[in-house]
Coordinates of C-alpha atoms in Angstrom, one line a residue:
M165 CA 88.0 121.0 92.1
T166 CA 84.3 120.1 92.4
R167 CA 81.5 120.4 94.8
G168 CA 82.3 116.9 95.8
G169 CA 85.6 117.8 97.5
G170 CA 88.5 119.1 97.2
G171 CA 112.7 96.8 93.3
G172 CA 114.8 94.0 93.2
D173 CA 114.3 90.3 93.2
T174 CA 115.6 89.6 96.7
I175 CA 114.4 92.6 98.5
S176 CA 110.8 92.2 99.8
K177 CA 108.8 95.4 99.6
M178 CA 108.3 97.5 102.7
P179 CA 104.8 98.5 103.6
D180 CA 103.1 100.6 101.0
V181 CA 102.5 104.2 101.8
E182 CA 99.0 105.2 102.5
E183 CA 97.2 106.6 99.4
S184 CA 94.9 109.6 99.3
V185 CA 91.7 108.7 97.6
P186 CA 90.4 111.4 95.3
P187 CA 86.9 112.6 95.8
K188 CA 84.1 110.8 94.0
D189 CA 82.6 112.3 90.9
P190 CA 79.2 114.0 91.5
D191 CA 76.5 113.7 89.0
D192 CA 77.4 114.8 85.5
S193 CA 74.9 117.7 85.4
E194 CA 76.5 120.7 83.8
G195 CA 77.6 123.5 85.9
R196 CA 78.0 121.4 89.0
S197 CA 81.6 120.2 88.4
C198 CA 84.9 121.6 87.5
K199 CA 87.0 118.5 88.1
P200 CA 89.7 118.1 85.5
E201 CA 89.5 115.0 83.3
T202 CA 92.6 112.8 83.5
S203 CA 92.1 110.1 80.9
G204 CA 95.7 108.9 81.2
P205 CA 99.2 109.6 82.3
P206 CA 100.8 112.9 81.3
Q207 CA 102.6 112.9 78.0
E208 CA 106.4 112.6 78.4
D209 CA 108.8 115.0 76.8
K210 CA 110.0 113.1 73.7
S211 CA 112.9 115.5 73.2
G212 CA 114.6 114.3 76.4
P213 CA 116.9 116.3 78.7
E214 CA 120.3 117.4 77.7
D215 CA 123.1 115.0 78.5
P216 CA 124.8 115.9 81.7
P217 CA 128.5 116.6 81.7
P218 CA 130.8 114.0 83.2
F219 CA 130.9 114.2 86.9
L220 CA 134.0 113.8 89.1
S221 CA 132.2 114.1 92.4
V222 CA 129.0 113.3 94.1
T223 CA 128.4 117.0 94.5
G224 CA 127.7 117.2 90.8
L225 CA 125.2 114.3 91.2
T226 CA 123.1 115.9 93.8
E227 CA 123.1 119.3 92.0
T228 CA 122.0 117.7 88.7
V229 CA 119.3 115.4 90.1
N230 CA 117.9 118.1 92.3
E231 CA 117.7 120.4 89.3
V232 CA 115.8 118.0 87.0
S233 CA 113.5 116.1 89.3
K234 CA 113.0 118.0 92.6
L235 CA 109.2 118.6 92.2
S236 CA 108.6 115.2 90.7
N237 CA 110.3 113.6 93.6
K238 CA 108.3 115.5 96.1
I239 CA 105.0 114.6 94.5
G240 CA 106.0 111.1 93.8
M241 CA 107.1 110.4 97.4
N242 CA 104.3 112.3 99.2
C243 CA 100.8 111.1 98.4
D244 CA 99.5 114.0 100.5
Y245 CA 101.5 116.6 98.6
Y246 CA 99.7 119.9 97.8
M247 CA 100.6 123.3 96.7
E248 CA 99.4 126.5 98.4
E249 CA 99.7 130.1 97.6
K250 CA 102.6 131.9 99.2
V251 CA 101.3 134.2 101.9
L252 CA 103.7 137.1 102.6
P253 CA 103.9 138.3 106.3
P254 CA 102.2 141.7 106.5
S255 CA 105.2 143.1 108.4
S256 CA 107.7 142.1 105.7
L257 CA 108.9 144.6 103.1
E258 CA 107.6 142.5 100.2
G259 CA 104.3 142.1 102.0
K260 CA 104.0 145.9 102.6
V261 CA 104.9 146.6 98.9
K262 CA 102.3 144.1 97.7
E263 CA 99.6 145.5 99.9
T264 CA 100.4 149.1 98.9
V265 CA 100.2 148.2 95.2
H266 CA 97.0 146.4 95.6
N267 CA 95.3 149.1 97.6
A268 CA 96.5 151.7 94.9
F269 CA 94.9 149.6 92.2
W270 CA 91.5 149.2 93.9
D271 CA 91.5 152.9 94.9
H272 CA 92.1 153.7 91.2
L273 CA 89.2 151.5 90.2
K274 CA 86.9 153.2 92.7
E275 CA 87.9 156.6 91.4
Q276 CA 87.1 155.5 87.8
L277 CA 83.7 154.1 88.7
S278 CA 82.9 157.2 90.8
A279 CA 83.8 159.6 88.0
T280 CA 81.3 161.5 85.9
P281 CA 80.9 159.9 83.5
P282 CA 82.2 156.6 84.8
D283 CA 85.4 155.2 83.4
F284 CA 85.0 151.5 82.9
S285 CA 88.4 150.7 81.4
C286 CA 89.8 148.9 84.5
A287 CA 86.5 147.2 85.2
L288 CA 86.4 145.7 81.7
E289 CA 89.9 144.3 82.1
L290 CA 88.9 142.7 85.4
L291 CA 85.8 141.2 83.9
K292 CA 87.8 139.8 81.0
E293 CA 90.2 138.2 83.4
I294 CA 87.3 136.8 85.5
K295 CA 85.8 135.3 82.4
E296 CA 89.0 133.6 81.5
I297 CA 89.4 132.1 84.9
L298 CA 85.8 130.8 85.0
L299 CA 86.2 129.2 81.6
S300 CA 89.5 127.6 82.7
L301 CA 87.6 125.9 85.6
L302 CA 85.1 124.2 83.3
L303 CA 85.3 120.6 82.0
P304 CA 85.2 120.1 78.2
R305 CA 81.7 118.5 78.4
Q306 CA 80.2 121.6 80.2
N307 CA 79.3 123.2 76.9
R308 CA 76.0 124.7 78.1
L309 CA 77.6 126.6 81.0
R310 CA 80.5 127.6 78.7
I311 CA 78.0 129.2 76.3
E312 CA 76.2 130.9 79.1
I313 CA 79.4 132.5 80.5
E314 CA 80.4 133.5 77.0
E315 CA 77.1 135.3 76.5
A316 CA 76.9 136.9 79.9
L317 CA 80.5 138.2 79.7
D318 CA 80.6 139.0 76.0
M319 CA 83.4 141.5 76.0
D320 CA 82.4 143.2 72.7
L321 CA 78.9 143.8 74.1
L322 CA 80.2 144.9 77.5
K323 CA 82.5 147.4 75.7
Q324 CA 79.5 148.9 73.9
E325 CA 77.6 149.2 77.2
A326 CA 80.7 150.9 78.7
E327 CA 80.9 153.4 75.9
H328 CA 77.3 154.4 76.6
G329 CA 77.8 154.5 80.3
A330 CA 75.4 151.6 80.9
L331 CA 77.8 148.9 82.2
K332 CA 76.2 147.3 85.3
V333 CA 79.3 146.3 87.2
L334 CA 77.5 145.2 90.4
S335 CA 75.0 143.1 88.5
L336 CA 77.7 141.4 86.5
S337 CA 79.7 140.8 89.7
K338 CA 76.6 139.1 91.3
Y339 CA 76.3 136.8 88.2
V340 CA 80.0 135.9 88.6
L341 CA 79.4 135.2 92.3
N342 CA 76.5 132.8 91.4
T343 CA 78.6 131.0 88.8
M344 CA 81.5 130.6 91.3
A345 CA 79.0 129.0 93.7
L346 CA 78.3 126.3 91.1
L347 CA 82.0 125.5 90.6
C348 CA 83.7 125.9 93.9
A349 CA 84.5 123.2 96.5
P350 CA 82.4 123.2 99.6
V351 CA 85.3 124.5 101.6
R352 CA 84.9 127.8 99.7
D353 CA 81.1 128.2 100.4
E354 CA 81.7 130.3 103.5
A355 CA 83.9 132.7 101.7
L356 CA 81.3 133.1 98.9
Q357 CA 78.5 133.6 101.4
K358 CA 80.4 136.5 103.0
L359 CA 80.6 138.2 99.6
E360 CA 76.8 137.9 98.9
N361 CA 76.0 140.9 101.2
I362 CA 78.6 143.2 99.7
T363 CA 76.9 146.0 97.6
D364 CA 80.1 148.0 96.8
P365 CA 81.2 146.8 93.4
V366 CA 84.9 147.5 94.1
W367 CA 84.9 145.5 97.3
L368 CA 82.9 142.7 95.7
L369 CA 85.3 142.4 92.8
R370 CA 88.2 142.4 95.2
G371 CA 86.7 139.6 97.1
I372 CA 85.8 137.7 94.0
F373 CA 89.5 137.7 92.9
Q374 CA 90.6 136.5 96.2
V375 CA 88.3 133.5 96.1
L376 CA 89.0 132.8 92.5
G377 CA 92.7 132.6 93.4
L378 CA 91.8 129.9 96.0
M379 CA 89.6 128.0 93.5
K380 CA 92.5 127.9 91.0
M381 CA 94.8 126.5 93.7
D382 CA 92.0 123.9 94.5
M383 CA 92.0 122.9 90.9
V384 CA 95.8 122.5 90.8
N385 CA 95.8 120.4 93.9
Y386 CA 93.0 118.1 92.7
T387 CA 94.9 117.7 89.4
I388 CA 98.0 116.7 91.3
Q389 CA 96.1 114.2 93.4
S390 CA 94.4 112.7 90.3
L391 CA 97.8 112.3 88.5
Q392 CA 99.7 111.3 91.6
P393 CA 100.1 107.6 90.7
H394 CA 101.3 108.5 87.2
L395 CA 103.7 111.2 88.7
Q396 CA 105.0 108.7 91.2
E397 CA 105.8 106.1 88.5
H398 CA 107.3 108.8 86.3
S399 CA 109.5 110.0 89.2
I400 CA 110.7 106.5 89.9
Q401 CA 111.7 105.8 86.3
Y402 CA 113.1 109.2 85.8
E403 CA 115.3 109.3 88.9
R404 CA 116.6 105.8 88.1
A405 CA 117.4 106.7 84.5
K406 CA 119.3 109.8 85.5
F407 CA 121.3 108.0 88.1
Q408 CA 122.1 105.2 85.6
E409 CA 123.4 107.9 83.2
L410 CA 125.7 109.2 85.9
L411 CA 126.8 105.7 87.0
N412 CA 127.7 104.9 83.4
K413 CA 130.1 107.9 83.4
Q414 CA 131.4 107.3 86.9
P415 CA 131.4 103.5 87.8
S416 CA 132.6 104.2 91.3
L417 CA 129.4 106.2 92.1
L418 CA 128.0 103.4 94.4
N419 CA 131.1 103.1 96.6
H420 CA 129.6 105.1 99.6
T421 CA 126.3 103.2 99.2
T422 CA 128.2 99.9 99.4
K423 CA 130.0 101.0 102.5
W424 CA 126.7 102.1 104.1
L425 CA 125.0 98.7 103.5
T426 CA 128.1 96.9 104.6
Q427 CA 128.0 98.7 107.9
A428 CA 124.3 98.0 108.2
A429 CA 124.9 94.2 107.7
A430 CA 127.7 94.3 110.3
D431 CA 125.4 96.1 112.8
L432 CA 122.8 93.3 112.5
T433 CA 125.4 90.7 113.5
M434 CA 126.2 92.5 116.8
S435 CA 124.1 92.5 120.0
P436 CA 122.0 95.7 120.3
P437 CA 123.2 98.2 122.9
T438 CA 121.4 98.2 126.3
C439 CA 120.8 100.7 129.0
P440 CA 120.9 99.9 132.7
D441 CA 117.2 100.8 133.1
T442 CA 115.9 99.0 130.0
S443 CA 115.6 95.5 131.5
D444 CA 111.8 95.9 131.4
S445 CA 111.6 97.3 127.9
S446 CA 110.6 94.1 126.3
S447 CA 107.8 93.5 128.8
V448 CA 106.6 97.0 128.3
A449 CA 106.8 96.8 124.5
G450 CA 105.0 93.5 124.4
P451 CA 105.6 90.4 122.4
S452 CA 104.2 91.8 119.1
P453 CA 105.3 93.4 117.0
S454 CA 108.4 94.7 118.9
E455 CA 109.7 91.3 119.8
A456 CA 109.2 90.1 116.3
V457 CA 111.4 92.9 115.0
N458 CA 114.1 92.5 117.7
N459 CA 114.4 88.7 117.7
P460 CA 117.7 87.6 116.1
E461 CA 117.0 86.3 112.6
P462 CA 119.1 85.1 109.7
L463 CA 120.5 88.1 107.8
S464 CA 118.1 89.1 105.1
P465 CA 118.2 91.9 102.4
T466 CA 115.1 93.6 103.8
M467 CA 116.5 93.8 107.3
V468 CA 119.9 95.0 106.1
L469 CA 118.2 97.8 104.2
C470 CA 115.9 98.7 107.1
Q471 CA 119.0 98.9 109.4
G472 CA 120.7 101.1 106.9
F473 CA 117.9 103.5 106.8
L474 CA 117.7 103.6 110.6
N475 CA 121.5 104.3 110.8
L476 CA 121.0 107.4 108.7
L477 CA 119.1 109.0 111.5
L478 CA 122.2 108.7 113.7
W479 CA 124.7 109.8 111.0
D480 CA 126.3 113.2 110.6
L481 CA 124.4 114.1 107.5
E482 CA 127.2 116.3 106.3
N483 CA 129.5 113.2 106.1
E484 CA 131.3 113.2 102.9
E485 CA 130.7 109.4 102.6
F486 CA 126.9 109.8 102.5
P487 CA 125.3 107.2 100.3
E488 CA 125.0 108.4 96.8
T489 CA 121.5 106.9 96.4
L490 CA 120.2 109.1 99.2
L491 CA 121.8 112.5 98.4
M492 CA 118.6 114.0 97.2
D493 CA 116.9 112.9 100.4
R494 CA 119.6 114.4 102.7
T495 CA 117.5 117.5 103.6
R496 CA 114.4 115.5 104.4
L497 CA 116.5 113.1 106.5
Q498 CA 117.8 116.1 108.4
E499 CA 114.3 117.3 109.1
L500 CA 113.3 113.8 110.3
K501 CA 116.4 113.6 112.5
S502 CA 115.5 117.0 114.1
Q503 CA 111.9 115.9 114.6
L504 CA 113.0 112.6 116.2
H505 CA 115.4 114.5 118.5
Q506 CA 112.6 116.8 119.6
L507 CA 110.2 113.9 120.2
T508 CA 112.9 112.2 122.3
I509 CA 113.3 115.1 124.6
M510 CA 109.5 115.8 124.8
A511 CA 108.7 112.2 125.6
S512 CA 111.5 112.1 128.2
V513 CA 110.0 115.3 129.9
L514 CA 106.5 113.8 129.9
L515 CA 107.7 110.5 131.3
V516 CA 109.6 112.1 134.1
A517 CA 106.7 114.6 134.8
S518 CA 104.1 111.8 134.9
S519 CA 106.1 109.9 137.5
F520 CA 105.7 112.9 139.9
S521 CA 102.1 113.9 139.2
G522 CA 100.3 110.5 138.9
S523 CA 97.6 109.3 136.6
V524 CA 95.0 112.0 137.4
L525 CA 96.7 114.8 135.6
F526 CA 98.1 112.7 132.8
G527 CA 94.7 111.1 132.3
S528 CA 93.6 114.5 131.0
P529 CA 94.3 114.9 127.3
Q530 CA 94.0 118.7 127.7
F531 CA 96.7 118.8 130.4
V532 CA 99.0 116.6 128.3
D533 CA 98.5 118.7 125.2
K534 CA 99.3 121.8 127.2
L535 CA 102.5 120.3 128.5
K536 CA 103.4 119.3 125.0
R537 CA 102.9 122.9 123.7
I538 CA 104.9 124.3 126.5
T539 CA 107.8 121.9 126.0
K540 CA 107.8 122.2 122.3
S541 CA 108.0 126.0 122.3
L542 CA 110.7 126.1 124.9
L543 CA 112.8 123.4 123.1
E544 CA 113.4 125.5 120.0
D545 CA 116.8 126.6 121.3
F546 CA 117.7 123.2 122.7
H547 CA 120.2 122.4 119.9
S548 CA 122.3 125.5 120.6
R549 CA 121.7 125.9 124.3
P550 CA 120.5 122.6 125.8
E551 CA 121.1 123.4 129.5
E552 CA 119.4 126.7 129.4
A553 CA 116.4 125.4 127.4
I554 CA 115.8 122.4 129.6
M555 CA 116.2 124.7 132.7
T556 CA 113.3 126.8 131.4
V557 CA 111.3 123.6 130.6
S558 CA 111.8 122.2 134.1
E559 CA 110.6 125.5 135.7
Q560 CA 107.5 125.8 133.5
V561 CA 106.5 122.1 133.7
S562 CA 106.9 121.9 137.5
Q563 CA 105.0 125.1 137.9
E564 CA 102.2 123.8 135.6
I565 CA 102.0 120.5 137.6
H566 CA 101.9 122.3 140.9
Q567 CA 99.2 124.7 139.8
S568 CA 97.0 122.0 138.2
L569 CA 97.2 119.8 141.2
K570 CA 96.2 122.7 143.4
N571 CA 93.3 123.7 141.1
M572 CA 91.9 120.1 141.2
G573 CA 92.0 120.1 145.0
L574 CA 94.8 117.5 145.1
V575 CA 97.9 117.5 147.3
A576 CA 100.5 119.8 145.6
L577 CA 104.1 118.8 145.2
S578 CA 106.3 119.2 148.2
S579 CA 109.4 121.4 148.0
D580 CA 111.5 118.2 148.0
N581 CA 109.5 116.6 145.2
T582 CA 109.6 119.8 143.2
A583 CA 113.4 120.0 143.5
S584 CA 113.7 116.3 142.6
L585 CA 111.4 116.8 139.6
M586 CA 113.3 119.8 138.3
G587 CA 116.6 118.0 138.8
Q588 CA 115.5 115.0 136.8
L589 CA 114.1 117.1 134.1
Q590 CA 117.4 119.1 133.8
N591 CA 119.4 115.9 133.6
I592 CA 117.6 115.2 130.3
A593 CA 119.9 117.7 128.7
K594 CA 122.8 115.2 129.1
K595 CA 123.1 112.8 126.2
E596 CA 124.0 109.9 128.5
N597 CA 120.8 110.5 130.6
C598 CA 119.2 107.0 131.0
V599 CA 115.6 108.1 130.5
R600 CA 116.5 109.9 127.3
S601 CA 118.5 106.9 126.1
V602 CA 115.6 104.6 126.8
I603 CA 113.2 106.8 124.9
D604 CA 115.6 107.2 122.0
Q605 CA 116.0 103.4 121.7
R606 CA 112.2 102.9 121.8
I607 CA 111.5 105.5 119.2
H608 CA 114.1 103.8 116.9
L609 CA 112.4 100.5 117.6
F610 CA 109.1 102.0 116.7
L611 CA 110.5 103.3 113.4
K612 CA 112.0 99.9 112.7
C613 CA 108.6 98.4 113.2
C614 CA 107.1 100.9 110.8
L615 CA 109.5 99.9 108.1
V616 CA 108.8 96.2 108.6
L617 CA 105.2 96.1 109.6
G618 CA 103.7 99.5 108.6
V619 CA 102.8 102.5 110.7
Q620 CA 99.2 101.6 111.7
R621 CA 100.2 98.1 113.0
S622 CA 103.2 99.5 114.8
L623 CA 101.0 102.0 116.7
L624 CA 99.0 99.1 118.1
D625 CA 101.9 98.1 120.3
L626 CA 103.8 101.2 121.3
P627 CA 106.7 100.7 123.8
G628 CA 106.2 102.2 127.2
G629 CA 106.8 105.9 127.5
L630 CA 105.6 106.6 123.9
T631 CA 101.9 106.6 124.2
L632 CA 101.7 110.2 125.2
I633 CA 103.3 111.2 121.8
E634 CA 101.4 108.7 119.7
A635 CA 100.1 111.3 117.2
E636 CA 103.5 112.8 116.7
L637 CA 105.1 109.4 116.3
A638 CA 102.5 108.5 113.7
E639 CA 103.5 111.6 111.7
L640 CA 107.2 110.9 112.0
G641 CA 106.7 107.2 111.1
Q642 CA 104.7 107.9 108.0
K643 CA 107.2 110.5 106.7
F644 CA 110.0 108.0 107.3
V645 CA 108.1 105.2 105.6
N646 CA 107.3 107.4 102.6
L647 CA 110.9 108.4 102.2
T648 CA 112.3 104.9 102.4
H649 CA 109.6 103.4 100.3
H650 CA 110.2 105.8 97.4
N651 CA 114.0 105.4 97.7
Q652 CA 113.7 101.6 97.6
Q653 CA 111.5 101.7 94.6
V654 CA 114.0 103.9 92.7
F655 CA 117.2 102.3 93.8
G656 CA 116.0 98.7 94.6
P657 CA 117.9 97.1 91.7
Y658 CA 121.2 98.6 92.8
Y659 CA 120.6 97.6 96.4
T660 CA 119.9 94.0 95.3
E661 CA 123.2 93.7 93.5
I662 CA 125.1 95.1 96.4
L663 CA 123.4 92.9 99.0
K664 CA 124.1 89.8 96.9
T665 CA 127.8 90.3 97.8
L666 CA 127.0 90.8 101.5
I667 CA 124.5 87.9 102.1
S668 CA 125.2 84.2 101.5
P669 CA 123.1 82.6 98.6
A670 CA 121.3 80.4 101.2
Q671 CA 120.1 83.4 103.1
A672 CA 119.1 85.2 99.9
L673 CA 117.2 82.2 98.7
E674 CA 115.4 81.8 102.1
T675 CA 114.4 85.4 102.0
K676 CA 113.1 85.2 98.5
V677 CA 111.0 82.2 99.3
E678 CA 109.5 83.8 102.4
S679 CA 108.6 87.0 100.6
V680 CA 106.6 85.3 97.9

């Protein structure tokens, strides 16, 4: 980290995922940068992985692929992927043990330095480790600063000073602090400034190690961001190669994937389901891009694949016939499905509530955010106890609306309106509730737009009832696009071959010409 910052022939590509641009290089003056040099892609392991045993079930597939490429898949699919140090809850047993051990160590260091004569054995070990960390944060070209650190923290010389009782721990710690200020990212400046006023050498060394740990993690994350394009390409090639090895051993491995795409093609030939209250949905959504996505079109490989991905959000993800090409994404799809369900309920609550309180309250972002927080926290148990959870939501939301109207000097809800509001909110717990059905359909329409047109363009034309959850939808849409985009890049060639059997040559040719 530096001071500057932290497939196939007939399937047209879905919108590219947004890329994170690494921070620009500052000037090349020594001592001002610790950004790792990444002159090329990482070297591949020439030895190659061991051949997997023959698999008789898809269970073996998911276990093997997850074992060999889990981290690579995460980094390759998520351009914003970053690692962070695990923080143990202070109340946990592991957290208490860690805190006790650390306190014992620093207490021991304090006793050593306070002894007569002082014992510098632990201090020397700490300074040696600090030196190694500082050197690891340097670039190869930073020779002058490397020499300076080597001289200032010359362990042979420091040992001699310690033997004569002349080791200046506080002075050396201050030097380390100044050196860290040259190397750290701006986000760490505040933490370093807090250490500058510490005069106790033990507390200063303790603080130094805490910030050095953060700086090492900054370096790791910057390296990941720098290598992300190479890691992504490696992940695509590696996952496809491993899948092909398994397919060679088990030719029927794509049976479930074929059924999945066949169902998606069949769904596109049928009229979309309607809700009694959705007659105005097209006018609310607007002619672009929603109508463009919904208008009947000749069956195309891209639309079949999009429909297939959307269908997965409605599936029982424990289904034994889950597509083989998406087994490694099953957990992420479950998370997206849960997030979609939560947003459906939240948007339904907000839509009903806004119809009773008018535009004054819901014109306030602060009020809307507060209702979102209340609803989200109370919906945690919705899956297991929907009626009870929505009952609590209805009570809290109606109370919040009543109090806010009163505070603003507006006419509060009458008892009849309050009862009607709570009743309509409680009906959202029913799956057949029309408001909930409309919102669910519109969120799926938004996700379909995201796959076809991209997230940012889809946000320009949100269907009615979704504007209050725009930020949450953007996050959901980007995650969904990232997952489907990466999966298509890995398994595109297999999808193309399957779709050739599902779509007439004339349609495939037309799609190919249009996508050029």
